[in-house]
mmCIF file of C-alpha atoms and ligand atoms in Angstrom:
data_model
loop_
_atom_site.group_PDB
_atom_site.id
_atom_site.type_symbol
_atom_site.label_atom_id
_atom_site.label_comp_id
_atom_site.label_asym_id
_atom_site.label_seq_id
_atom_site.Cartn_x
_atom_site.Cartn_y
_atom_site.Cartn_z
ATOM 1 C CA MET A 1014 54.709 -30.024 -54.454
ATOM 2 C CA SER A 1015 53.295 -32.849 -53.431
ATOM 3 C CA LYS A 1016 55.111 -35.720 -50.774
ATOM 4 C CA ARG A 1017 56.812 -38.030 -52.489
ATOM 5 C CA LYS A 1018 54.738 -41.431 -51.723
ATOM 6 C CA ARG A 1019 56.178 -44.806 -50.225
ATOM 7 C CA ILE A 1020 55.286 -47.781 -50.397
ATOM 8 C CA GLY A 1021 55.790 -51.056 -48.680
ATOM 9 C CA ILE A 1022 55.845 -54.641 -49.594
ATOM 10 C CA LEU A 1023 55.679 -57.721 -47.960
ATOM 11 C CA THR A 1024 55.544 -61.166 -48.850
ATOM 12 C CA SER A 1025 53.163 -63.630 -46.663
ATOM 13 C CA GLY A 1026 52.679 -66.848 -45.681
ATOM 14 C CA GLY A 1027 54.834 -69.741 -47.308
ATOM 15 C CA ASP A 1028 57.104 -68.776 -50.674
ATOM 16 C CA CYS A 1029 57.476 -70.186 -54.046
ATOM 17 C CA PRO A 1030 58.550 -69.417 -57.229
ATOM 18 C CA GLY A 1031 58.586 -65.490 -58.451
ATOM 19 C CA LEU A 1032 58.814 -63.985 -55.719
ATOM 20 C CA ASN A 1033 60.888 -61.811 -55.899
ATOM 21 C CA ALA A 1034 60.660 -61.219 -59.430
ATOM 22 C CA VAL A 1035 57.017 -59.577 -58.058
ATOM 23 C CA ILE A 1036 59.044 -57.119 -55.946
ATOM 24 C CA ARG A 1037 61.963 -56.405 -58.772
ATOM 25 C CA ALA A 1038 58.882 -55.018 -61.233
ATOM 26 C CA VAL A 1039 57.042 -53.603 -58.140
ATOM 27 C CA VAL A 1040 60.656 -51.302 -57.218
ATOM 28 C CA SER A 1041 61.644 -51.351 -60.911
ATOM 29 C CA TYR A 1042 57.965 -49.455 -62.032
ATOM 30 C CA ALA A 1043 57.712 -47.336 -59.123
ATOM 31 C CA THR A 1044 60.486 -45.840 -58.887
ATOM 32 C CA SER A 1045 61.625 -44.743 -62.634
ATOM 33 C CA GLU A 1046 58.073 -44.723 -63.790
ATOM 34 C CA TYR A 1047 56.238 -42.333 -60.629
ATOM 35 C CA ASN A 1048 59.847 -41.337 -58.089
ATOM 36 C CA TRP A 1049 57.853 -43.457 -55.147
ATOM 37 C CA GLU A 1050 59.807 -44.392 -52.383
ATOM 38 C CA VAL A 1051 59.715 -48.775 -52.012
ATOM 39 C CA ARG A 1052 60.929 -49.862 -48.619
ATOM 40 C CA GLY A 1053 60.555 -53.338 -48.113
ATOM 41 C CA ILE A 1054 59.066 -54.777 -45.198
ATOM 42 C CA PRO A 1055 60.627 -58.058 -43.897
ATOM 43 C CA TYR A 1056 59.048 -61.323 -42.439
ATOM 44 C CA ALA A 1057 55.553 -59.856 -42.952
ATOM 45 C CA THR A 1058 53.320 -58.283 -40.629
ATOM 46 C CA GLN A 1059 56.317 -59.116 -38.183
ATOM 47 C CA GLY A 1060 58.132 -56.747 -40.438
ATOM 48 C CA LEU A 1061 55.494 -53.778 -39.794
ATOM 49 C CA ILE A 1062 55.100 -54.925 -35.999
ATOM 50 C CA ASP A 1063 58.987 -54.764 -35.285
ATOM 51 C CA ARG A 1064 59.156 -51.430 -37.339
ATOM 52 C CA LYS A 1065 61.528 -52.693 -39.881
ATOM 53 C CA SER A 1066 62.213 -51.818 -43.352
ATOM 54 C CA VAL A 1067 64.631 -51.606 -46.009
ATOM 55 C CA VAL A 1068 65.119 -49.357 -49.067
ATOM 56 C CA LEU A 1069 64.456 -50.768 -52.130
ATOM 57 C CA ASN A 1070 66.026 -49.832 -55.234
ATOM 58 C CA ARG A 1071 67.194 -50.245 -58.906
ATOM 59 C CA HIS A 1072 71.020 -49.725 -57.782
ATOM 60 C CA GLY A 1073 70.218 -52.584 -54.699
ATOM 61 C CA ILE A 1074 68.505 -54.680 -56.513
ATOM 62 C CA GLU A 1075 70.923 -55.114 -59.446
ATOM 63 C CA ARG A 1076 74.962 -56.561 -60.339
ATOM 64 C CA HIS A 1077 76.576 -55.074 -62.826
ATOM 65 C CA GLY A 1078 73.569 -54.663 -65.265
ATOM 66 C CA ILE A 1079 72.190 -57.768 -64.393
ATOM 67 C CA ASP A 1080 69.267 -57.848 -61.900
ATOM 68 C CA PRO A 1081 69.089 -61.821 -60.101
ATOM 69 C CA LEU A 1082 65.874 -61.200 -58.184
ATOM 70 C CA LEU A 1083 64.210 -61.929 -62.164
ATOM 71 C CA SER A 1084 65.459 -65.548 -61.847
ATOM 72 C CA MET A 1085 65.950 -66.286 -57.351
ATOM 73 C CA GLY A 1086 63.817 -68.430 -55.651
ATOM 74 C CA GLY A 1087 62.466 -67.462 -52.685
ATOM 75 C CA THR A 1088 62.279 -64.188 -51.390
ATOM 76 C CA ILE A 1089 64.688 -61.778 -50.439
ATOM 77 C CA LEU A 1090 62.105 -60.536 -47.271
ATOM 78 C CA GLY A 1091 62.015 -63.540 -45.178
ATOM 79 C CA SER A 1092 58.400 -64.824 -44.886
ATOM 80 C CA ILE A 1093 55.605 -66.394 -42.371
ATOM 81 C CA ASN A 1094 53.107 -68.423 -42.874
ATOM 82 C CA LYS A 1095 52.073 -68.869 -38.259
ATOM 83 C CA GLY A 1096 51.410 -66.382 -35.697
ATOM 84 C CA ASP A 1097 48.478 -64.789 -34.464
ATOM 85 C CA THR A 1098 48.508 -62.217 -36.897
ATOM 86 C CA GLU A 1099 44.940 -60.694 -35.515
ATOM 87 C CA ALA A 1100 46.245 -60.732 -32.445
ATOM 88 C CA GLN A 1101 48.342 -57.804 -32.999
ATOM 89 C CA ALA A 1102 45.880 -55.873 -35.191
ATOM 90 C CA ASP A 1103 47.266 -52.822 -33.163
ATOM 91 C CA GLU A 1104 50.867 -52.780 -33.665
ATOM 92 C CA VAL A 1105 50.682 -53.903 -37.221
ATOM 93 C CA ILE A 1106 48.438 -50.638 -37.980
ATOM 94 C CA ALA A 1107 50.611 -49.204 -35.864
ATOM 95 C CA GLY A 1108 53.832 -49.678 -37.820
ATOM 96 C CA TYR A 1109 52.768 -49.283 -40.958
ATOM 97 C CA TYR A 1110 51.656 -45.701 -39.728
ATOM 98 C CA ASP A 1111 54.878 -45.345 -37.655
ATOM 99 C CA LEU A 1112 56.892 -46.212 -41.307
ATOM 100 C CA GLU A 1113 54.621 -43.553 -42.842
ATOM 101 C CA LEU A 1114 53.805 -45.859 -46.159
ATOM 102 C CA ASP A 1115 50.848 -44.521 -48.293
ATOM 103 C CA ALA A 1116 50.522 -47.865 -49.310
ATOM 104 C CA LEU A 1117 51.218 -51.916 -48.643
ATOM 105 C CA ILE A 1118 51.680 -54.057 -51.322
ATOM 106 C CA ALA A 1119 50.606 -57.631 -49.817
ATOM 107 C CA ILE A 1120 52.441 -60.983 -51.927
ATOM 108 C CA GLY A 1121 50.179 -63.409 -50.588
ATOM 109 C CA GLY A 1122 47.842 -66.232 -50.615
ATOM 110 C CA ASP A 1123 44.440 -66.620 -49.171
ATOM 111 C CA GLY A 1124 45.044 -67.113 -45.980
ATOM 112 C CA SER A 1125 47.156 -64.061 -45.708
ATOM 113 C CA LEU A 1126 45.391 -61.652 -47.677
ATOM 114 C CA ALA A 1127 41.988 -62.013 -45.870
ATOM 115 C CA ILE A 1128 43.799 -61.049 -43.028
ATOM 116 C CA LEU A 1129 45.706 -58.350 -44.296
ATOM 117 C CA GLU A 1130 42.590 -57.065 -45.551
ATOM 118 C CA LYS A 1131 41.322 -56.545 -42.323
ATOM 119 C CA LEU A 1132 43.622 -55.573 -40.549
ATOM 120 C CA ALA A 1133 43.169 -52.771 -43.485
ATOM 121 C CA LYS A 1134 39.620 -52.219 -43.271
ATOM 122 C CA LYS A 1135 40.129 -52.302 -40.001
ATOM 123 C CA GLY A 1136 43.209 -49.223 -39.666
ATOM 124 C CA ASN A 1137 42.430 -47.819 -42.998
ATOM 125 C CA MET A 1138 45.361 -48.637 -44.627
ATOM 126 C CA ASN A 1139 46.400 -48.545 -48.124
ATOM 127 C CA LEU A 1140 46.464 -52.241 -49.936
ATOM 128 C CA VAL A 1141 47.022 -53.435 -53.281
ATOM 129 C CA GLY A 1142 46.953 -57.533 -53.111
ATOM 130 C CA VAL A 1143 48.943 -59.800 -55.066
ATOM 131 C CA PRO A 1144 48.609 -63.098 -54.872
ATOM 132 C CA LYS A 1145 50.636 -66.111 -54.880
ATOM 133 C CA THR A 1146 51.128 -70.056 -54.115
ATOM 134 C CA ILE A 1147 51.607 -72.654 -55.711
ATOM 135 C CA ASP A 1148 48.389 -74.631 -54.870
ATOM 136 C CA ASN A 1149 46.722 -72.358 -57.121
ATOM 137 C CA ASP A 1150 43.891 -72.037 -54.477
ATOM 138 C CA VAL A 1151 43.236 -68.153 -54.586
ATOM 139 C CA ALA A 1152 39.844 -67.867 -55.663
ATOM 140 C CA CYS A 1153 39.491 -65.341 -58.584
ATOM 141 C CA THR A 1154 42.427 -65.312 -60.380
ATOM 142 C CA GLU A 1155 43.105 -68.278 -63.031
ATOM 143 C CA LEU A 1156 46.665 -68.264 -61.839
ATOM 144 C CA SER A 1157 48.918 -67.263 -58.850
ATOM 145 C CA VAL A 1158 52.533 -66.734 -58.784
ATOM 146 C CA GLY A 1159 54.761 -69.876 -57.897
ATOM 147 C CA PHE A 1160 51.956 -72.316 -59.507
ATOM 148 C CA ASN A 1161 52.862 -72.957 -62.464
ATOM 149 C CA SER A 1162 57.119 -72.787 -61.916
ATOM 150 C CA ALA A 1163 56.232 -75.867 -59.519
ATOM 151 C CA VAL A 1164 54.161 -77.958 -61.723
ATOM 152 C CA SER A 1165 57.311 -77.176 -63.981
ATOM 153 C CA THR A 1166 59.358 -78.472 -60.881
ATOM 154 C CA ILE A 1167 57.135 -81.719 -60.008
ATOM 155 C CA LEU A 1168 56.590 -82.598 -63.964
ATOM 156 C CA ASP A 1169 60.421 -82.761 -63.871
ATOM 157 C CA SER A 1170 60.626 -85.414 -60.950
ATOM 158 C CA LEU A 1171 57.251 -87.486 -62.625
ATOM 159 C CA ASP A 1172 59.674 -87.574 -66.170
ATOM 160 C CA ARG A 1173 62.619 -88.888 -63.866
ATOM 161 C CA LEU A 1174 60.263 -91.632 -61.952
ATOM 162 C CA SER A 1175 59.272 -92.930 -64.896
ATOM 163 C CA TYR A 1176 62.284 -94.369 -65.813
ATOM 164 C CA THR A 1177 62.984 -95.934 -63.100
ATOM 165 C CA ALA A 1178 58.779 -97.176 -62.969
ATOM 166 C CA ALA A 1179 59.809 -98.650 -66.157
ATOM 167 C CA SER A 1180 63.181 -100.103 -65.562
ATOM 168 C CA HIS A 1181 61.481 -102.791 -62.613
ATOM 169 C CA ASP A 1182 57.833 -102.958 -63.210
ATOM 170 C CA ARG A 1183 56.632 -100.860 -60.467
ATOM 171 C CA VAL A 1184 54.119 -98.810 -59.578
ATOM 172 C CA MET A 1185 55.046 -95.094 -58.179
ATOM 173 C CA VAL A 1186 53.073 -92.979 -56.911
ATOM 174 C CA VAL A 1187 54.502 -89.428 -55.455
ATOM 175 C CA GLU A 1188 52.472 -87.193 -53.270
ATOM 176 C CA VAL A 1189 52.942 -83.160 -54.391
ATOM 177 C CA MET A 1190 51.053 -80.593 -52.106
ATOM 178 C CA GLY A 1191 48.461 -78.505 -52.582
ATOM 179 C CA ARG A 1192 45.939 -78.199 -48.944
ATOM 180 C CA THR A 1193 43.082 -79.143 -49.565
ATOM 181 C CA THR A 1194 43.103 -79.224 -53.463
ATOM 182 C CA GLY A 1195 44.093 -80.889 -55.989
ATOM 183 C CA HIS A 1196 45.467 -78.431 -58.802
ATOM 184 C CA LEU A 1197 49.082 -79.061 -58.313
ATOM 185 C CA ALA A 1198 48.356 -82.476 -58.712
ATOM 186 C CA LEU A 1199 46.149 -82.456 -61.822
ATOM 187 C CA HIS A 1200 48.421 -80.378 -63.530
ATOM 188 C CA SER A 1201 51.549 -82.029 -63.327
ATOM 189 C CA GLY A 1202 50.042 -85.512 -63.388
ATOM 190 C CA ILE A 1203 48.638 -84.275 -66.977
ATOM 191 C CA VAL A 1204 51.730 -82.865 -67.874
ATOM 192 C CA GLY A 1205 53.272 -85.594 -66.596
ATOM 193 C CA GLY A 1206 51.793 -88.825 -68.558
ATOM 194 C CA ALA A 1207 50.112 -90.340 -64.579
ATOM 195 C CA ASP A 1208 47.911 -92.594 -64.894
ATOM 196 C CA ALA A 1209 45.712 -92.678 -62.183
ATOM 197 C CA ILE A 1210 45.253 -88.359 -59.875
ATOM 198 C CA LEU A 1211 44.178 -88.665 -56.685
ATOM 199 C CA ILE A 1212 42.851 -85.478 -55.821
ATOM 200 C CA PRO A 1213 40.319 -84.117 -52.899
ATOM 201 C CA GLU A 1214 37.787 -83.157 -54.540
ATOM 202 C CA ILE A 1215 36.512 -86.395 -56.128
ATOM 203 C CA PRO A 1216 36.528 -89.303 -54.723
ATOM 204 C CA TYR A 1217 38.121 -91.930 -55.711
ATOM 205 C CA SER A 1218 37.567 -96.745 -55.142
ATOM 206 C CA MET A 1219 40.810 -98.236 -54.851
ATOM 207 C CA GLY A 1220 38.761 -101.266 -57.157
ATOM 208 C CA SER A 1221 39.103 -98.136 -60.100
ATOM 209 C CA LEU A 1222 42.412 -96.941 -59.250
ATOM 210 C CA CYS A 1223 43.833 -101.292 -58.730
ATOM 211 C CA LYS A 1224 41.644 -102.012 -61.980
ATOM 212 C CA ARG A 1225 42.799 -99.132 -63.879
ATOM 213 C CA ILE A 1226 46.526 -100.229 -62.664
ATOM 214 C CA HIS A 1227 45.624 -103.927 -63.817
ATOM 215 C CA HIS A 1228 44.561 -103.143 -67.001
ATOM 216 C CA LEU A 1229 47.304 -101.530 -68.187
ATOM 217 C CA ARG A 1230 49.982 -104.679 -66.821
ATOM 218 C CA THR A 1231 47.616 -106.747 -68.323
ATOM 219 C CA LEU A 1232 45.594 -105.168 -71.449
ATOM 220 C CA TRP A 1233 48.295 -102.891 -73.073
ATOM 221 C CA GLY A 1234 51.106 -104.552 -71.744
ATOM 222 C CA ARG A 1235 53.047 -102.017 -69.719
ATOM 223 C CA LYS A 1236 54.552 -103.523 -66.384
ATOM 224 C CA PHE A 1237 54.371 -99.711 -64.916
ATOM 225 C CA ALA A 1238 52.283 -97.137 -63.581
ATOM 226 C CA VAL A 1239 52.244 -93.609 -62.326
ATOM 227 C CA VAL A 1240 50.116 -92.603 -59.830
ATOM 228 C CA VAL A 1241 50.140 -88.770 -58.716
ATOM 229 C CA VAL A 1242 47.961 -88.423 -55.347
ATOM 230 C CA ALA A 1243 47.637 -85.063 -54.182
ATOM 231 C CA GLU A 1244 49.025 -84.562 -50.289
ATOM 232 C CA GLY A 1245 45.158 -83.613 -48.915
ATOM 233 C CA ALA A 1246 43.285 -86.446 -50.730
ATOM 234 C CA LYS A 1247 41.150 -88.491 -48.598
ATOM 235 C CA THR A 1248 42.292 -92.319 -47.731
ATOM 236 C CA ALA A 1249 39.369 -94.991 -49.330
ATOM 237 C CA GLY A 1250 37.511 -94.569 -45.749
ATOM 238 C CA GLY A 1251 37.835 -90.662 -46.432
ATOM 239 C CA GLU A 1252 40.279 -89.639 -43.524
ATOM 240 C CA SER A 1253 42.434 -87.229 -43.903
ATOM 241 C CA ARG A 1254 46.614 -88.834 -43.769
ATOM 242 C CA TYR A 1255 48.699 -85.663 -41.303
ATOM 243 C CA TYR A 1256 51.332 -85.882 -38.414
ATOM 244 C CA LYS A 1257 51.872 -82.983 -35.460
ATOM 245 C CA ASP A 1258 55.752 -82.325 -35.807
ATOM 246 C CA ALA A 1259 57.540 -81.332 -32.500
ATOM 247 C CA LEU A 1260 55.284 -77.715 -32.952
ATOM 248 C CA GLY A 1261 52.190 -79.532 -32.384
ATOM 249 C CA GLU A 1262 51.386 -78.210 -36.397
ATOM 250 C CA VAL A 1263 49.004 -79.787 -38.166
ATOM 251 C CA ARG A 1264 50.911 -80.792 -41.652
ATOM 252 C CA LEU A 1265 49.501 -83.444 -44.090
ATOM 253 C CA ARG A 1266 51.724 -86.316 -45.327
ATOM 254 C CA GLY A 1267 51.268 -89.845 -45.788
ATOM 255 C CA ILE A 1268 48.456 -90.669 -48.697
ATOM 256 C CA GLY A 1269 51.336 -91.310 -50.985
ATOM 257 C CA GLU A 1270 52.338 -94.532 -48.748
ATOM 258 C CA TYR A 1271 49.009 -95.562 -47.590
ATOM 259 C CA ILE A 1272 47.758 -95.822 -51.569
ATOM 260 C CA SER A 1273 51.036 -97.379 -52.394
ATOM 261 C CA THR A 1274 50.921 -99.924 -49.369
ATOM 262 C CA GLU A 1275 46.840 -100.425 -50.786
ATOM 263 C CA ILE A 1276 48.204 -101.044 -53.958
ATOM 264 C CA GLU A 1277 51.392 -103.288 -53.175
ATOM 265 C CA LYS A 1278 48.161 -105.439 -51.022
ATOM 266 C CA ASN A 1279 45.798 -105.696 -53.864
ATOM 267 C CA LEU A 1280 47.951 -105.789 -56.923
ATOM 268 C CA GLY A 1281 50.377 -108.037 -55.090
ATOM 269 C CA VAL A 1282 52.831 -105.947 -57.600
ATOM 270 C CA GLU A 1283 55.945 -103.256 -56.363
ATOM 271 C CA ALA A 1284 54.699 -99.760 -55.140
ATOM 272 C CA ARG A 1285 56.981 -97.492 -54.289
ATOM 273 C CA VAL A 1286 56.423 -93.692 -53.037
ATOM 274 C CA THR A 1287 58.362 -90.818 -53.381
ATOM 275 C CA VAL A 1288 57.181 -87.063 -51.152
ATOM 276 C CA LEU A 1289 58.040 -84.576 -52.985
ATOM 277 C CA GLY A 1290 57.714 -82.082 -50.221
ATOM 278 C CA HIS A 1291 58.979 -78.291 -50.391
ATOM 279 C CA VAL A 1292 61.383 -79.411 -53.284
ATOM 280 C CA GLN A 1293 58.152 -78.029 -54.851
ATOM 281 C CA ARG A 1294 58.591 -74.436 -53.222
ATOM 282 C CA GLY A 1295 61.629 -74.286 -54.601
ATOM 283 C CA GLY A 1296 64.199 -72.943 -57.531
ATOM 284 C CA ALA A 1297 64.467 -70.150 -60.653
ATOM 285 C CA PRO A 1298 60.928 -69.250 -61.375
ATOM 286 C CA SER A 1299 59.724 -71.341 -64.437
ATOM 287 C CA ALA A 1300 59.304 -68.603 -67.616
ATOM 288 C CA TYR A 1301 54.989 -68.142 -67.111
ATOM 289 C CA ASP A 1302 55.509 -67.281 -63.423
ATOM 290 C CA ARG A 1303 57.829 -64.262 -64.095
ATOM 291 C CA LEU A 1304 55.384 -63.005 -67.033
ATOM 292 C CA ILE A 1305 52.488 -62.846 -65.159
ATOM 293 C CA ALA A 1306 55.306 -61.885 -61.643
ATOM 294 C CA THR A 1307 56.110 -58.718 -63.443
ATOM 295 C CA ALA A 1308 52.555 -58.190 -64.912
ATOM 296 C CA PHE A 1309 50.891 -58.381 -61.832
ATOM 297 C CA GLY A 1310 53.814 -56.363 -60.040
ATOM 298 C CA LYS A 1311 52.890 -53.918 -63.033
ATOM 299 C CA THR A 1312 49.662 -53.313 -62.433
ATOM 300 C CA ALA A 1313 49.773 -53.245 -58.220
ATOM 301 C CA VAL A 1314 51.997 -49.928 -58.953
ATOM 302 C CA ASP A 1315 48.823 -48.715 -61.164
ATOM 303 C CA VAL A 1316 46.335 -49.802 -59.008
ATOM 304 C CA ILE A 1317 47.680 -47.764 -56.478
ATOM 305 C CA ALA A 1318 48.817 -44.613 -58.106
ATOM 306 C CA ALA A 1319 44.435 -45.153 -59.174
ATOM 307 C CA GLU A 1320 43.928 -45.516 -55.219
ATOM 308 C CA ASP A 1321 42.009 -48.395 -56.118
ATOM 309 C CA TYR A 1322 42.912 -50.209 -53.065
ATOM 310 C CA GLY A 1323 41.016 -53.284 -51.390
ATOM 311 C CA LYS A 1324 42.204 -54.917 -54.977
ATOM 312 C CA MET A 1325 43.809 -57.920 -55.660
ATOM 313 C CA VAL A 1326 45.248 -58.402 -59.295
ATOM 314 C CA ALA A 1327 44.096 -60.889 -61.224
ATOM 315 C CA TRP A 1328 44.944 -63.239 -63.960
ATOM 316 C CA LYS A 1329 42.042 -63.827 -66.287
ATOM 317 C CA SER A 1330 41.900 -65.106 -70.240
ATOM 318 C CA ASN A 1331 45.804 -63.829 -70.911
ATOM 319 C CA HIS A 1332 45.208 -60.545 -68.959
ATOM 320 C CA VAL A 1333 45.329 -58.551 -66.054
ATOM 321 C CA THR A 1334 42.851 -57.220 -63.497
ATOM 322 C CA THR A 1335 41.581 -56.377 -60.667
ATOM 323 C CA ILE A 1336 39.211 -57.457 -58.048
ATOM 324 C CA SER A 1337 38.004 -56.576 -54.706
ATOM 325 C CA LEU A 1338 39.542 -58.537 -52.313
ATOM 326 C CA ASP A 1339 36.247 -59.333 -50.005
ATOM 327 C CA GLU A 1340 35.419 -60.752 -53.537
ATOM 328 C CA VAL A 1341 38.573 -62.864 -53.253
ATOM 329 C CA PHE A 1342 37.559 -64.792 -49.838
ATOM 330 C CA GLU A 1343 34.232 -64.717 -50.480
ATOM 331 C CA ASN A 1344 35.351 -67.596 -53.141
ATOM 332 C CA SER A 1345 38.520 -69.221 -51.858
ATOM 333 C CA PRO A 1346 39.927 -71.087 -51.530
ATOM 334 C CA ARG A 1347 39.007 -72.101 -55.567
ATOM 335 C CA LEU A 1348 39.269 -75.717 -56.339
ATOM 336 C CA VAL A 1349 39.240 -78.080 -59.151
ATOM 337 C CA ASP A 1350 35.763 -78.349 -60.607
ATOM 338 C CA PRO A 1351 35.241 -82.313 -60.899
ATOM 339 C CA ASP A 1352 33.299 -81.097 -63.918
ATOM 340 C CA GLY A 1353 35.167 -79.205 -65.041
ATOM 341 C CA PHE A 1354 37.906 -78.612 -68.536
ATOM 342 C CA TRP A 1355 40.989 -80.694 -67.233
ATOM 343 C CA VAL A 1356 39.072 -83.084 -65.133
ATOM 344 C CA GLU A 1357 38.021 -84.013 -68.061
ATOM 345 C CA THR A 1358 40.890 -83.671 -70.784
ATOM 346 C CA ALA A 1359 42.182 -86.210 -68.503
ATOM 347 C CA ARG A 1360 39.578 -88.769 -68.255
ATOM 348 C CA SER A 1361 39.907 -88.490 -72.106
ATOM 349 C CA LEU A 1362 43.697 -90.004 -72.293
ATOM 350 C CA GLY A 1363 42.339 -92.944 -69.766
ATOM 351 C CA ILE A 1364 43.968 -91.348 -66.788
ATOM 352 C CA TYR A 1365 42.122 -91.734 -63.159
ATOM 353 C CA VAL A 1366 41.234 -89.235 -61.962
ATOM 354 C CA GLY A 1367 38.582 -90.433 -58.854
ATOM 355 C CA GLU A 1368 35.549 -91.601 -59.716
ATOM 356 C CA GLU A 1369 32.894 -90.080 -61.850
ATOM 357 C CA PRO A 1370 29.371 -89.019 -60.913
ATOM 358 C CA GLU A 1371 27.581 -91.622 -62.174
ATOM 359 C CA ALA A 1372 29.531 -94.352 -60.093
ATOM 360 C CA HIS A 1373 29.471 -91.718 -56.786
ATOM 361 C CA ASP A 1374 26.805 -94.080 -55.401
ATOM 362 C CA THR A 1375 28.236 -96.974 -55.533
ATOM 363 C CA CYS A 1376 31.749 -96.843 -55.258
ATOM 364 C CA SER A 1377 32.447 -94.353 -53.578
ATOM 365 C CA THR A 1378 34.438 -95.049 -50.388
ATOM 366 C CA GLN A 1379 34.173 -91.701 -48.831
ATOM 367 C CA GLN A 1380 29.977 -91.656 -48.925
ATOM 368 C CA ASN A 1381 29.930 -95.603 -48.077
ATOM 369 C CA GLY A 1382 33.397 -97.204 -46.672
ATOM 370 C CA HIS A 1383 30.779 -100.364 -46.930
ATOM 371 C CA HIS A 1384 30.722 -100.253 -51.262
ATOM 372 C CA ASN A 1385 34.089 -99.237 -51.811
ATOM 373 C CA ALA A 1386 35.254 -102.282 -48.999
ATOM 374 C CA LEU A 1387 32.952 -104.200 -52.290
ATOM 375 C CA ALA A 1388 34.453 -102.725 -54.794
ATOM 376 C CA ILE A 1389 37.928 -103.157 -53.868
ATOM 377 C CA GLU A 1390 37.036 -107.116 -52.716
ATOM 378 C CA THR A 1391 35.436 -106.913 -56.978
ATOM 379 C CA ALA A 1392 38.349 -106.229 -58.084
ATOM 380 C CA THR A 1393 40.780 -108.067 -56.382
ATOM 381 C CA THR A 1394 38.711 -110.986 -57.299
ATOM 382 C CA MET A 1395 38.736 -109.924 -60.867
ATOM 383 C CA LEU A 1396 42.511 -109.607 -61.055
ATOM 384 C CA ASN A 1397 43.392 -112.974 -59.410
HETATM 385 O O1 F6P B 1536 50.540 -73.742 -49.390
HETATM 386 C C1 F6P B 1536 51.444 -73.715 -50.137
HETATM 387 C C2 F6P B 1536 52.239 -75.200 -48.140
HETATM 388 O O2 F6P B 1536 53.720 -75.327 -49.888
HETATM 389 C C3 F6P B 1536 51.511 -76.316 -49.649
HETATM 390 O O3 F6P B 1536 50.794 -76.908 -50.676
HETATM 391 C C4 F6P B 1536 51.573 -77.002 -47.778
HETATM 392 O O4 F6P B 1536 50.354 -78.321 -47.261
HETATM 393 C C5 F6P B 1536 52.225 -75.984 -47.048
HETATM 394 O O5 F6P B 1536 52.115 -74.950 -47.783
HETATM 395 C C6 F6P B 1536 53.301 -76.717 -46.427
HETATM 396 O O6 F6P B 1536 53.592 -75.336 -45.111
HETATM 397 P P1 F6P B 1536 55.012 -75.756 -44.349
HETATM 398 O O7 F6P B 1536 55.899 -74.867 -44.834
HETATM 399 O O8 F6P B 1536 54.530 -74.452 -43.495
HETATM 400 O O9 F6P B 1536 55.399 -77.325 -44.312
#
């Protein structure tokens, strides 16, 4: 009789809603369908380095027949998103073998999965990746676990902020996460009724943004406006806004404040900024995230059964597929396509999403600060 398989599962990088739902699907399916042993590795690669693991089984994750993992935010395994894993490569690999794992499912973003894949190649580890990130920037998958929930959380805030903005005739600037990509801002801005969406992929002009807000007030009689800005969007001069925390880590933060101040200066209207921060990463997963988390977890187990390692499960055209991790890294991060469907849709609804291609040469301050200063000046003169 062949030895019972033992598989490990870990969560790596920033947490997000739906991680526990993936764990639940893996445990449920791997134990019932294949009779494998599933070991949870705490704190990602640190658990391998420390040779730590916990046995996960359906019985352990169910309470009175109810399975709380499906709806629980965060990750029961803990996660880390810093540290020099590559420098400890040999220890990570040795941990995998000391724990006698036959395969490892890593739920991570493009950064963590890239590092793990490198280690897997070096140490001959059998790795399967599951994409997760609220940023939705992992390449070769239309969706990563966590994105849909984060969009819903932002939407809830935009709904609330719109009412208070309308009551006070204010411009509300809402800074959302997304690192160097604008998927979160774009999707939440569309569903949340934003008037402008600023993302890292498309340069904007302060003049055009102010003009748009001014038109809302004067032509449409709408005295309030909502601007969604991605944390990675750049200033009119093309710089990122960030700070260094007490531990010396660089954190993207401050573009919302910048935009809000510029709007007040240029238009003479009241603006307020809300930085949503880690609220976007918390809470229960949405129905759709539970669905893809379940589909990903189930498929990751099947990939191990087929011994088709070095793959990531991915979401394409409403079903799960697999793709080589190498291909994923060659194409990550997945950026918003400035000419794509969602940008076009937003613009066709009158949302300002940065300068349109033909206007780049004359208006984009990221390409030419002087032109942008002129654009602001022109718009301001026009408005006065
Ligand atoms: O990658 C996910 C993400 O939430 C980004 O959107 C954000 O910039 C970053 O993580 C925040 O990381 P941390 O939790 O380390 O502050």
